[in-house]
Coordinates of N, CA and C in Angstrom, one line a residue:
M1 N 1.1 -1.5 -0.3 CA -0.5 -0.2 0.1 C 0.9 1.1 0.2
G2 N 1.9 0.7 1.2 CA 3.1 2.0 1.0 C 3.7 2.7 -0.7
R3 N 4.0 1.3 -0.9 CA 4.6 1.7 -2.5 C 3.4 1.9 -3.3
V4 N 2.2 1.8 -3.8 CA 1.9 2.8 -4.0 C 1.2 3.9 -4.3
A5 N 0.9 4.3 -3.0 CA 1.1 5.4 -2.4 C 2.4 6.7 -3.3
A6 N 3.2 6.2 -2.5 CA 4.3 6.2 -3.4 C 5.1 6.9 -4.9
S7 N 4.6 5.5 -5.2 CA 4.3 5.7 -6.8 C 3.6 6.6 -7.0
F8 N 2.5 7.0 -7.1 CA 1.3 7.8 -7.2 C 1.7 9.0 -6.8
V9 N 2.8 9.6 -5.8 CA 2.5 10.6 -5.8 C 4.5 10.8 -6.6
S10 N 4.7 10.3 -7.1 CA 5.8 10.6 -8.2 C 6.4 11.6 -8.9
P11 N 6.8 12.2 -9.0 CA 7.2 13.7 -9.7 C 6.4 13.1 -11.2
A12 N 6.5 12.4 -12.1 CA 6.5 11.6 -13.4 C 5.1 11.3 -12.8
S13 N 4.2 11.3 -12.0 CA 2.6 10.9 -12.4 C 1.8 11.6 -11.7
F14 N 2.6 12.8 -10.8 CA 2.0 14.1 -10.6 C 1.8 15.0 -12.6
V15 N 3.1 15.2 -12.5 CA 3.2 16.3 -13.5 C 2.1 15.6 -15.3
S16 N 2.4 14.5 -14.7 CA 1.5 13.7 -16.3 C 0.1 14.4 -15.5
F17 N -0.5 13.9 -14.3 CA -1.9 14.2 -14.0 C -2.5 15.6 -14.5
V18 N -1.4 16.3 -13.6 CA -1.4 18.1 -13.9 C -1.5 18.9 -15.4
S19 N -0.7 17.7 -16.4 CA -0.6 18.4 -17.4 C -2.4 18.1 -17.8
F20 N -2.5 16.5 -17.6 CA -3.3 15.8 -18.0 C -5.3 16.9 -17.8
V21 N -4.9 17.3 -16.2 CA -6.2 18.0 -15.6 C -6.0 19.6 -16.9
S22 N -4.8 20.3 -16.5 CA -4.8 20.7 -17.5 C -5.8 21.3 -19.3
F23 N -5.0 19.5 -19.7 CA -5.6 19.6 -20.7 C -7.3 19.6 -20.9
V24 N -7.9 18.6 -20.3 CA -9.4 18.7 -20.3 C -10.3 19.7 -19.7
S25 N -9.3 20.8 -18.9 CA -10.2 22.0 -18.6 C -10.1 23.1 -19.8
F26 N -8.7 23.1 -20.4 CA -8.7 23.5 -21.4 C -9.7 23.3 -22.5
V27 N -9.9 22.1 -22.9 CA -11.0 21.3 -24.2 C -12.1 21.7 -23.4
S28 N -12.8 21.5 -22.6 CA -14.1 22.1 -22.3 C -14.2 23.8 -21.8
F29 N -12.9 24.9 -22.1 CA -13.4 25.6 -21.9 C -13.6 26.5 -23.4
V30 N -12.3 25.7 -23.9 CA -12.5 26.2 -25.7 C -13.7 25.7 -26.7
S31 N -14.9 24.4 -25.8 CA -15.7 23.8 -26.2 C -17.1 24.5 -25.7
F32 N -16.6 25.4 -24.5 CA -17.9 26.5 -24.0 C -17.6 27.9 -24.8
V33 N -16.6 28.0 -24.9 CA -16.6 29.6 -25.8 C -16.7 29.1 -27.1
S34 N -17.1 27.6 -27.6 CA -17.3 27.6 -29.1 C -18.7 27.8 -29.4
F35 N -19.9 27.0 -28.1 CA -20.7 26.9 -28.1 C -21.6 28.6 -27.7
V36 N -20.7 29.1 -26.7 CA -21.4 30.7 -26.8 C -21.4 31.8 -28.3
K37 N -20.3 31.3 -28.8 CA -20.7 32.1 -30.0 C -21.0 31.2 -31.0
F38 N -21.5 30.3 -30.7 CA -22.8 29.5 -32.1 C -24.1 29.7 -31.3
A39 N -24.5 30.0 -30.3 CA -25.7 30.8 -29.8 C -25.5 31.9 -29.8
E40 N -24.5 32.4 -30.2 CA -24.7 34.2 -30.6 C -24.7 34.3 -31.9
S41 N -25.0 33.5 -32.3 CA -24.8 33.5 -34.0 C -25.9 33.1 -34.6
I42 N -26.7 31.8 -33.3 CA -28.2 32.1 -34.0 C -29.1 32.7 -33.0
S43 N -28.4 33.0 -32.1 CA -29.7 34.3 -31.1 C -29.9 35.5 -31.8
P44 N -30.5 36.2 -31.9 CA -30.2 37.7 -32.1 C -30.2 38.1 -30.5
V45 N -30.4 37.9 -29.6 CA -29.9 38.4 -28.2 C -28.4 38.3 -28.4
S46 N -27.4 39.3 -27.6 CA -26.1 38.4 -27.2 C -26.2 38.1 -25.6
L47 N -25.2 36.7 -25.7 CA -25.2 36.2 -24.3 C -24.3 37.0 -23.5
T48 N -22.9 37.6 -24.2 CA -21.9 38.4 -22.9 C -23.0 39.6 -22.9
A49 N -22.1 40.3 -21.6 CA -22.5 41.7 -21.8 C -21.6 42.7 -22.3

């Protein structure tokens, strides 16, 4: 159990985990922005202030 925890907190897995989380958040942010732009293009009312 201790070995699994030590290997899980190793710098390599931590860096890969952080890069994976940042990649997922970046992709979700880009898809959200494109969805807002699409909603603005099909609706006469602008969603952004």
